[in-house]
Amino acid sequence: MKKLNLSENALKVLEKRYLRRNERGEIIETPEELFRRVAKAIAEVDKDYPAFKNKVSKIEEKFYEIMAQGYFLPNSPTLMNAGTPLGQLSACFVLPVEDSMEGIFETLKHTAIIHKTGGGTGFSFSRLRPKGDIVRTTGQIASGPVSFMKVFNAATEAVKQGGRRRGANMGVLSVHHPDIFEFITCKDDVKEITNFNISVTVTEKFMKALLNDEEYELINPRTGEPVKRIKAKEIFEKIAYQAWKNGEPGIIFIDRINETHTLRGLGEIEATNPCGEKPLLPYESCNLGSINVAKFFKGTPWYLIERRSARWEEVKDKFDWDKFGEVIDISVHFLDNVVDANVYPLKEIEEITKKNRKIGLGIMGFADLLYMLGIPYKSEEAIKAAEEIMKFLQERAHKKSIELGELKGPFPNIDKSIFKGTKRRNAVVTTIAPTGTISMIADTSAGIEPNFSLVYVKNVMEGERLLYINKYFEQAAIQYGFYSQELMEEISKVPSIKSFEEIPDFVREIFDTTFDVPFEQHVRIQAAFQKYTEDAVSKTINMPESATVDDVKRAFLLAYELGCKGITVYRTGSRPGQVYETPLKKEEEKKIGILRPRPRPKVVSGKTYKMPSGLGTLYITINEDEEGLLEVFVQVGKSGGHANALTEAIGRLISLALRSGVSPVEVVKQLKGIRSANPVWEDGEVYFSIPDAIAKVLEKHMGKGEQLKIFPEPKRKIEREIKPSGEICPECGAALVIMEDCATCLSCGYSKCD
């Protein structure tokens, strides 16, 4: 067995989010043990099949190897829960929303149960009667789909998932629904409906009306009768404007999804999972996994051989097709076993999932593979590579599904599918899903996205900042003699290397990042993968801040023209709550006034003060550096407990403020005088609360009265922040970025979707 060779990033993500912990929060397994736990749990179901029951140990070893060596990883719930008492292995589900109060709240209950286990949910609200419509049973007026979305949003906010994964939601509404205008703008205020992605389901009838500049009908779903005719262009303009403004709604080409729907005998699909790549029938679940295509490059990277970019036909033999096929076979077997190994949150979900046995095998590492092949992401050659790699994957996965069906039996609903008369094991086999966190474990680029940046800053303990450099770019930099710490620092401040003349032209040409790629090419890459994917493709169509509403419309129409099943655009900086940007240069930071805390020296000096408090003995440590007050640590009573968590948080926030240039005078002013129910007297002075005590200790440390005013201020002048800088990672405080239709943290691996 080969030894695990995990990157620092991978180890950090595994420790933070995946490795099992005991009741005290202590890690109780190694990465090897995690992969072994998952492999064993997934392989064991083969004991129930005569053709495999004597091969279970060998199957387990294969499952272990493809995960441990970074060839394949399943979706996060499988890594977290396989072989544990929870046992819920699916990433996402679709639930029906019926037009009755009983049906709505039954679905809400089911949603809470699913989110509690770590799953995400998708809903179509298109069956709900429109706002203002009559409710005959009560004689009252209906409040409409958007009002119930807010109820679902609030319920999601209330459900926590063990601190490791919070499920997202997808809300969709038909373009024919009378409330479509309200739906399109329901997230105009970014503080509203924050736990939902939203998309409009668009029909062929609507698209034809749009292309012919005609009207189409809005239909009351309760009666099935038209209530109004409006210009398709009017709705399209509204969708495009809102998407330009804040990234939502997306568009789902619902008729196209149903044209390729493999289970037509079970009805039409109305909704997708939270990132849109998995259209599902009511109560179906998605069981996803991704193969790291960067692992199949063999030989020497092109950029180390030739001083020019490559053509796909020149380098396709550097891709190990035989090994790729072998891993596809094992991965399909693995995901099919997940269907059996899963502990489902609802009996309805278990029933239909086992009858249809849908899986979703996709890829990650595409951008890193292109680097090694010497192919720019923005080139036509990248499209050729995408099509051929995905075509191979889909054909091989189909073949393996048929082989499994012959040995284990076809999926039970096969007679209601387009595969009637065959032995195919799975109703669906391929999907391109988000891989934000698992791609970090595999140490590769996310999904089919270009790399966000080649060099970026990672925030680690106590304000220390480390540079993360793409390993292939770093290799090129060393090989061609342009590597330096100073240059890497400069690259970390900008989104692209194209303007750095000290970097050879061919390196700049090959190493594309997100912001080097025109939005049209983003769409073409998505379409290339969609061509050979049974389900849909999760991808963000990134646009520069200068993009116009017309650009958004062109992207939507190009996606329709090229056969995509849906599209989500994101214009840089358009969503105040979720900004997709690289670190700014220091000069630019000063212009807009962004605060950056000064680094913490390795050695500091300070004092610790001991005093009583209403919650136990209070210890306050105050440290300084050469620029003045640096940090404050606060501990009350014994370690652990609610009170200590709060005092630790207060200390961290004070430290952040001090290191960011906030005067200690202002800190004292904010804290002094805060009262609680447990004041304490000592040496003739009253301490009204812990915050009040901290303020008074700060005063004592610095000297009271006038002496406080002459305490050294920070030497660096830092302007105050004058505009929001974007959504912050709830786990490490770094900025989140938008990739694969999902907010992701490049620093610690947090993801809203994966």
PDB file of C-alpha atoms in Angstrom, residues 136-327:
ATOM      1  CA  ARG A 136     -61.597  28.741  -1.142  1.00  0.00           C
ATOM      2  CA  THR A 137     -61.433  26.728   2.081  1.00  0.00           C
ATOM      3  CA  THR A 138     -60.983  29.865   4.190  1.00  0.00           C
ATOM      4  CA  GLY A 139     -62.115  32.664   1.931  1.00  0.00           C
ATOM      5  CA  GLN A 140     -58.737  34.321   2.457  1.00  0.00           C
ATOM      6  CA  ILE A 141     -56.149  35.582  -0.018  1.00  0.00           C
ATOM      7  CA  ALA A 142     -53.018  33.576  -0.939  1.00  0.00           C
ATOM      8  CA  SER A 143     -49.658  35.109  -0.058  1.00  0.00           C
ATOM      9  CA  GLY A 144     -47.797  33.561  -3.004  1.00  0.00           C
ATOM     10  CA  PRO A 145     -44.625  31.497  -3.521  1.00  0.00           C
ATOM     11  CA  VAL A 146     -42.113  34.118  -2.379  1.00  0.00           C
ATOM     12  CA  SER A 147     -43.722  34.383   1.059  1.00  0.00           C
ATOM     13  CA  PHE A 148     -43.324  30.637   1.570  1.00  0.00           C
ATOM     14  CA  MET A 149     -39.731  30.738   0.340  1.00  0.00           C
ATOM     15  CA  LYS A 150     -39.068  33.105   3.241  1.00  0.00           C
ATOM     16  CA  VAL A 151     -40.566  30.558   5.629  1.00  0.00           C
ATOM     17  CA  PHE A 152     -38.286  27.835   4.242  1.00  0.00           C
ATOM     18  CA  ASN A 153     -35.341  30.222   4.455  1.00  0.00           C
ATOM     19  CA  ALA A 154     -36.003  30.928   8.122  1.00  0.00           C
ATOM     20  CA  ALA A 155     -36.290  27.225   8.897  1.00  0.00           C
ATOM     21  CA  THR A 156     -32.967  26.542   7.188  1.00  0.00           C
ATOM     22  CA  GLU A 157     -31.325  29.280   9.214  1.00  0.00           C
ATOM     23  CA  ALA A 158     -32.550  27.652  12.414  1.00  0.00           C
ATOM     24  CA  VAL A 159     -31.206  24.173  11.616  1.00  0.00           C
ATOM     25  CA  LYS A 160     -27.556  23.544  12.401  1.00  0.00           C
ATOM     26  CA  GLN A 161     -25.729  20.498  11.062  1.00  0.00           C
ATOM     27  CA  GLY A 162     -23.202  19.414  13.627  1.00  0.00           C
ATOM     28  CA  GLY A 163     -20.953  22.371  12.866  1.00  0.00           C
ATOM     29  CA  ARG A 164     -19.479  20.653   9.821  1.00  0.00           C
ATOM     30  CA  ARG A 165     -21.876  21.294   6.955  1.00  0.00           C
ATOM     31  CA  ARG A 166     -24.871  23.549   6.400  1.00  0.00           C
ATOM     32  CA  GLY A 167     -27.091  22.608   3.509  1.00  0.00           C
ATOM     33  CA  ALA A 168     -28.071  25.105   0.858  1.00  0.00           C
ATOM     34  CA  ASN A 169     -31.396  25.431  -0.996  1.00  0.00           C
ATOM     35  CA  MET A 170     -32.432  25.977  -4.575  1.00  0.00           C
ATOM     36  CA  GLY A 171     -35.739  27.688  -5.235  1.00  0.00           C
ATOM     37  CA  VAL A 172     -37.114  27.709  -8.769  1.00  0.00           C
ATOM     38  CA  LEU A 173     -40.206  29.239 -10.302  1.00  0.00           C
ATOM     39  CA  SER A 174     -41.637  28.763 -13.779  1.00  0.00           C
ATOM     40  CA  VAL A 175     -41.343  31.698 -16.148  1.00  0.00           C
ATOM     41  CA  HIS A 176     -45.088  31.212 -16.733  1.00  0.00           C
ATOM     42  CA  HIS A 177     -46.068  31.802 -13.083  1.00  0.00           C
ATOM     43  CA  PRO A 178     -47.980  35.057 -12.446  1.00  0.00           C
ATOM     44  CA  ASP A 179     -45.598  35.932  -9.582  1.00  0.00           C
ATOM     45  CA  ILE A 180     -42.512  35.735 -11.779  1.00  0.00           C
ATOM     46  CA  PHE A 181     -41.678  39.442 -11.393  1.00  0.00           C
ATOM     47  CA  GLU A 182     -41.687  39.212  -7.592  1.00  0.00           C
ATOM     48  CA  PHE A 183     -39.592  36.036  -7.725  1.00  0.00           C
ATOM     49  CA  ILE A 184     -36.959  37.550 -10.009  1.00  0.00           C
ATOM     50  CA  THR A 185     -36.406  40.429  -7.588  1.00  0.00           C
ATOM     51  CA  CYS A 186     -36.904  38.552  -4.314  1.00  0.00           C
ATOM     52  CA  LYS A 187     -33.168  38.685  -3.539  1.00  0.00           C
ATOM     53  CA  ASP A 188     -32.750  42.309  -4.562  1.00  0.00           C
ATOM     54  CA  ASP A 189     -32.008  42.920  -0.900  1.00  0.00           C
ATOM     55  CA  VAL A 190     -29.022  40.627  -0.341  1.00  0.00           C
ATOM     56  CA  LYS A 191     -30.010  40.214   3.307  1.00  0.00           C
ATOM     57  CA  GLU A 192     -33.250  38.480   2.261  1.00  0.00           C
ATOM     58  CA  ILE A 193     -33.637  34.760   1.500  1.00  0.00           C
ATOM     59  CA  THR A 194     -29.929  34.226   2.137  1.00  0.00           C
ATOM     60  CA  ASN A 195     -30.115  30.416   2.316  1.00  0.00           C
ATOM     61  CA  PHE A 196     -31.424  30.052  -1.237  1.00  0.00           C
ATOM     62  CA  ASN A 197     -29.998  30.089  -4.698  1.00  0.00           C
ATOM     63  CA  ILE A 198     -32.766  31.001  -7.129  1.00  0.00           C
ATOM     64  CA  SER A 199     -33.347  30.193 -10.790  1.00  0.00           C
ATOM     65  CA  VAL A 200     -36.129  30.725 -13.290  1.00  0.00           C
ATOM     66  CA  THR A 201     -37.257  27.621 -15.194  1.00  0.00           C
ATOM     67  CA  VAL A 202     -37.536  28.692 -18.818  1.00  0.00           C
ATOM     68  CA  THR A 203     -39.537  26.768 -21.428  1.00  0.00           C
ATOM     69  CA  GLU A 204     -39.049  26.372 -25.161  1.00  0.00           C
ATOM     70  CA  LYS A 205     -42.297  28.277 -25.646  1.00  0.00           C
ATOM     71  CA  PHE A 206     -40.825  31.226 -23.771  1.00  0.00           C
ATOM     72  CA  MET A 207     -37.540  31.094 -25.693  1.00  0.00           C
ATOM     73  CA  LYS A 208     -39.329  31.056 -29.043  1.00  0.00           C
ATOM     74  CA  ALA A 209     -41.415  34.046 -27.983  1.00  0.00           C
ATOM     75  CA  LEU A 210     -38.236  35.813 -26.898  1.00  0.00           C
ATOM     76  CA  LEU A 211     -36.359  35.140 -30.132  1.00  0.00           C
ATOM     77  CA  ASN A 212     -39.385  36.227 -32.191  1.00  0.00           C
ATOM     78  CA  ASP A 213     -40.063  39.271 -29.981  1.00  0.00           C
ATOM     79  CA  GLU A 214     -43.513  37.959 -29.097  1.00  0.00           C
ATOM     80  CA  GLU A 215     -45.745  37.710 -26.074  1.00  0.00           C
ATOM     81  CA  TYR A 216     -46.258  34.602 -23.970  1.00  0.00           C
ATOM     82  CA  GLU A 217     -48.777  33.576 -21.302  1.00  0.00           C
ATOM     83  CA  LEU A 218     -48.680  33.771 -17.527  1.00  0.00           C
ATOM     84  CA  ILE A 219     -50.760  30.880 -16.167  1.00  0.00           C
ATOM     85  CA  ASN A 220     -52.408  30.432 -12.791  1.00  0.00           C
ATOM     86  CA  PRO A 221     -51.210  26.985 -11.605  1.00  0.00           C
ATOM     87  CA  ARG A 222     -54.355  26.496  -9.513  1.00  0.00           C
ATOM     88  CA  THR A 223     -56.722  26.786 -12.501  1.00  0.00           C
ATOM     89  CA  GLY A 224     -54.383  26.115 -15.405  1.00  0.00           C
ATOM     90  CA  GLU A 225     -55.851  29.171 -17.099  1.00  0.00           C
ATOM     91  CA  PRO A 226     -53.915  32.102 -18.632  1.00  0.00           C
ATOM     92  CA  VAL A 227     -54.198  35.313 -16.612  1.00  0.00           C
ATOM     93  CA  LYS A 228     -52.064  37.646 -18.694  1.00  0.00           C
ATOM     94  CA  ARG A 229     -49.951  37.936 -21.826  1.00  0.00           C
ATOM     95  CA  ILE A 230     -46.683  39.847 -21.700  1.00  0.00           C
ATOM     96  CA  LYS A 231     -43.640  40.318 -23.893  1.00  0.00           C
ATOM     97  CA  ALA A 232     -41.047  37.611 -23.294  1.00  0.00           C
ATOM     98  CA  LYS A 233     -38.423  40.300 -23.792  1.00  0.00           C
ATOM     99  CA  GLU A 234     -39.714  42.181 -20.735  1.00  0.00           C
ATOM    100  CA  ILE A 235     -39.121  39.197 -18.433  1.00  0.00           C
ATOM    101  CA  PHE A 236     -35.790  38.346 -20.063  1.00  0.00           C
ATOM    102  CA  GLU A 237     -34.579  41.919 -19.550  1.00  0.00           C
ATOM    103  CA  LYS A 238     -35.572  41.748 -15.893  1.00  0.00           C
ATOM    104  CA  ILE A 239     -33.785  38.433 -15.325  1.00  0.00           C
ATOM    105  CA  ALA A 240     -30.642  39.724 -17.039  1.00  0.00           C
ATOM    106  CA  TYR A 241     -30.644  42.977 -15.084  1.00  0.00           C
ATOM    107  CA  GLN A 242     -30.988  41.220 -11.727  1.00  0.00           C
ATOM    108  CA  ALA A 243     -28.287  38.715 -12.637  1.00  0.00           C
ATOM    109  CA  TRP A 244     -26.044  41.624 -13.646  1.00  0.00           C
ATOM    110  CA  LYS A 245     -26.865  43.420 -10.423  1.00  0.00           C
ATOM    111  CA  ASN A 246     -26.234  40.617  -7.913  1.00  0.00           C
ATOM    112  CA  GLY A 247     -25.681  37.281  -9.640  1.00  0.00           C
ATOM    113  CA  GLU A 248     -29.236  35.918  -9.376  1.00  0.00           C
ATOM    114  CA  PRO A 249     -31.481  34.490 -10.649  1.00  0.00           C
ATOM    115  CA  GLY A 250     -29.937  31.883 -12.866  1.00  0.00           C
ATOM    116  CA  ILE A 251     -31.783  30.254 -15.736  1.00  0.00           C
ATOM    117  CA  ILE A 252     -32.749  26.578 -16.069  1.00  0.00           C
ATOM    118  CA  PHE A 253     -33.791  25.389 -19.527  1.00  0.00           C
ATOM    119  CA  ILE A 254     -36.368  23.035 -18.111  1.00  0.00           C
ATOM    120  CA  ASP A 255     -37.721  21.600 -21.379  1.00  0.00           C
ATOM    121  CA  ARG A 256     -34.195  20.691 -22.438  1.00  0.00           C
ATOM    122  CA  ILE A 257     -33.740  18.883 -19.119  1.00  0.00           C
ATOM    123  CA  ASN A 258     -36.930  16.913 -19.663  1.00  0.00           C
ATOM    124  CA  GLU A 259     -36.019  16.075 -23.268  1.00  0.00           C
ATOM    125  CA  THR A 260     -32.985  14.177 -21.958  1.00  0.00           C
ATOM    126  CA  HIS A 261     -34.729  12.928 -18.803  1.00  0.00           C
ATOM    127  CA  THR A 262     -34.100   9.179 -18.659  1.00  0.00           C
ATOM    128  CA  LEU A 263     -37.137   8.351 -16.483  1.00  0.00           C
ATOM    129  CA  ARG A 264     -39.945   9.917 -18.482  1.00  0.00           C
ATOM    130  CA  GLY A 265     -42.395   7.266 -17.333  1.00  0.00           C
ATOM    131  CA  LEU A 266     -42.233   8.713 -13.812  1.00  0.00           C
ATOM    132  CA  GLY A 267     -43.224  12.239 -14.776  1.00  0.00           C
ATOM    133  CA  GLU A 268     -41.460  15.499 -15.517  1.00  0.00           C
ATOM    134  CA  ILE A 269     -38.611  17.087 -13.611  1.00  0.00           C
ATOM    135  CA  GLU A 270     -39.430  20.480 -12.080  1.00  0.00           C
ATOM    136  CA  ALA A 271     -36.434  21.319  -9.899  1.00  0.00           C
ATOM    137  CA  THR A 272     -32.720  20.773  -9.318  1.00  0.00           C
ATOM    138  CA  ASN A 273     -30.367  20.469  -6.384  1.00  0.00           C
ATOM    139  CA  PRO A 274     -28.860  23.680  -4.866  1.00  0.00           C
ATOM    140  CA  CYS A 275     -26.159  24.251  -7.498  1.00  0.00           C
ATOM    141  CA  GLY A 276     -28.303  23.270 -10.452  1.00  0.00           C
ATOM    142  CA  GLU A 277     -26.270  20.369 -11.815  1.00  0.00           C
ATOM    143  CA  LYS A 278     -28.580  17.575 -10.652  1.00  0.00           C
ATOM    144  CA  PRO A 279     -32.192  17.707 -11.931  1.00  0.00           C
ATOM    145  CA  LEU A 280     -34.227  15.361  -9.754  1.00  0.00           C
ATOM    146  CA  LEU A 281     -37.733  13.997  -9.389  1.00  0.00           C
ATOM    147  CA  PRO A 282     -39.525  14.583  -6.070  1.00  0.00           C
ATOM    148  CA  TYR A 283     -37.735  12.837  -3.178  1.00  0.00           C
ATOM    149  CA  GLU A 284     -34.764  11.743  -5.275  1.00  0.00           C
ATOM    150  CA  SER A 285     -31.284  12.192  -3.822  1.00  0.00           C
ATOM    151  CA  CYS A 286     -27.953  12.791  -5.496  1.00  0.00           C
ATOM    152  CA  ASN A 287     -24.927  10.643  -4.788  1.00  0.00           C
ATOM    153  CA  LEU A 288     -21.961  12.424  -6.311  1.00  0.00           C
ATOM    154  CA  GLY A 289     -18.241  11.924  -6.810  1.00  0.00           C
ATOM    155  CA  SER A 290     -15.467  13.459  -8.881  1.00  0.00           C
ATOM    156  CA  ILE A 291     -12.355  12.132 -10.592  1.00  0.00           C
ATOM    157  CA  ASN A 292      -9.202  14.269 -10.484  1.00  0.00           C
ATOM    158  CA  VAL A 293      -8.185  14.373 -14.150  1.00  0.00           C
ATOM    159  CA  ALA A 294      -4.907  16.140 -13.319  1.00  0.00           C
ATOM    160  CA  LYS A 295      -3.695  12.823 -11.860  1.00  0.00           C
ATOM    161  CA  PHE A 296      -3.689  11.180 -15.286  1.00  0.00           C
ATOM    162  CA  PHE A 297      -1.066  13.401 -16.862  1.00  0.00           C
ATOM    163  CA  LYS A 298       2.081  11.429 -17.563  1.00  0.00           C
ATOM    164  CA  GLY A 299       5.542  12.545 -18.573  1.00  0.00           C
ATOM    165  CA  THR A 300       7.010  16.042 -18.363  1.00  0.00           C
ATOM    166  CA  PRO A 301       4.732  19.100 -18.317  1.00  0.00           C
ATOM    167  CA  TRP A 302       4.622  20.812 -21.704  1.00  0.00           C
ATOM    168  CA  TYR A 303       5.761  24.169 -20.316  1.00  0.00           C
ATOM    169  CA  LEU A 304       9.064  22.556 -19.303  1.00  0.00           C
ATOM    170  CA  ILE A 305       9.666  21.230 -22.824  1.00  0.00           C
ATOM    171  CA  GLU A 306       8.343  23.766 -25.317  1.00  0.00           C
ATOM    172  CA  ARG A 307       8.292  27.561 -25.169  1.00  0.00           C
ATOM    173  CA  ARG A 308       4.822  27.815 -26.662  1.00  0.00           C
ATOM    174  CA  SER A 309       1.316  26.610 -25.942  1.00  0.00           C
ATOM    175  CA  ALA A 310       0.209  23.210 -27.207  1.00  0.00           C
ATOM    176  CA  ARG A 311      -2.501  21.809 -29.426  1.00  0.00           C
ATOM    177  CA  TRP A 312      -4.694  19.053 -27.973  1.00  0.00           C
ATOM    178  CA  GLU A 313      -3.704  16.580 -30.680  1.00  0.00           C
ATOM    179  CA  GLU A 314      -0.040  17.109 -29.826  1.00  0.00           C
ATOM    180  CA  VAL A 315      -0.431  16.288 -26.147  1.00  0.00           C
ATOM    181  CA  LYS A 316      -3.456  14.017 -25.772  1.00  0.00           C
ATOM    182  CA  ASP A 317      -1.151  10.992 -25.564  1.00  0.00           C
ATOM    183  CA  LYS A 318       0.262  12.505 -22.356  1.00  0.00           C
ATOM    184  CA  PHE A 319      -3.093  11.730 -20.765  1.00  0.00           C
ATOM    185  CA  ASP A 320      -3.218   8.195 -19.320  1.00  0.00           C
ATOM    186  CA  TRP A 321      -6.464   6.969 -20.890  1.00  0.00           C
ATOM    187  CA  ASP A 322      -6.029   3.397 -19.615  1.00  0.00           C
ATOM    188  CA  LYS A 323      -5.630   4.450 -15.991  1.00  0.00           C
ATOM    189  CA  PHE A 324      -8.479   6.944 -16.400  1.00  0.00           C
ATOM    190  CA  GLY A 325     -10.750   4.137 -17.582  1.00  0.00           C
ATOM    191  CA  GLU A 326      -9.752   1.931 -14.674  1.00  0.00           C
ATOM    192  CA  VAL A 327     -10.568   4.676 -12.143  1.00  0.00           C
TER     193      VAL A 327
END
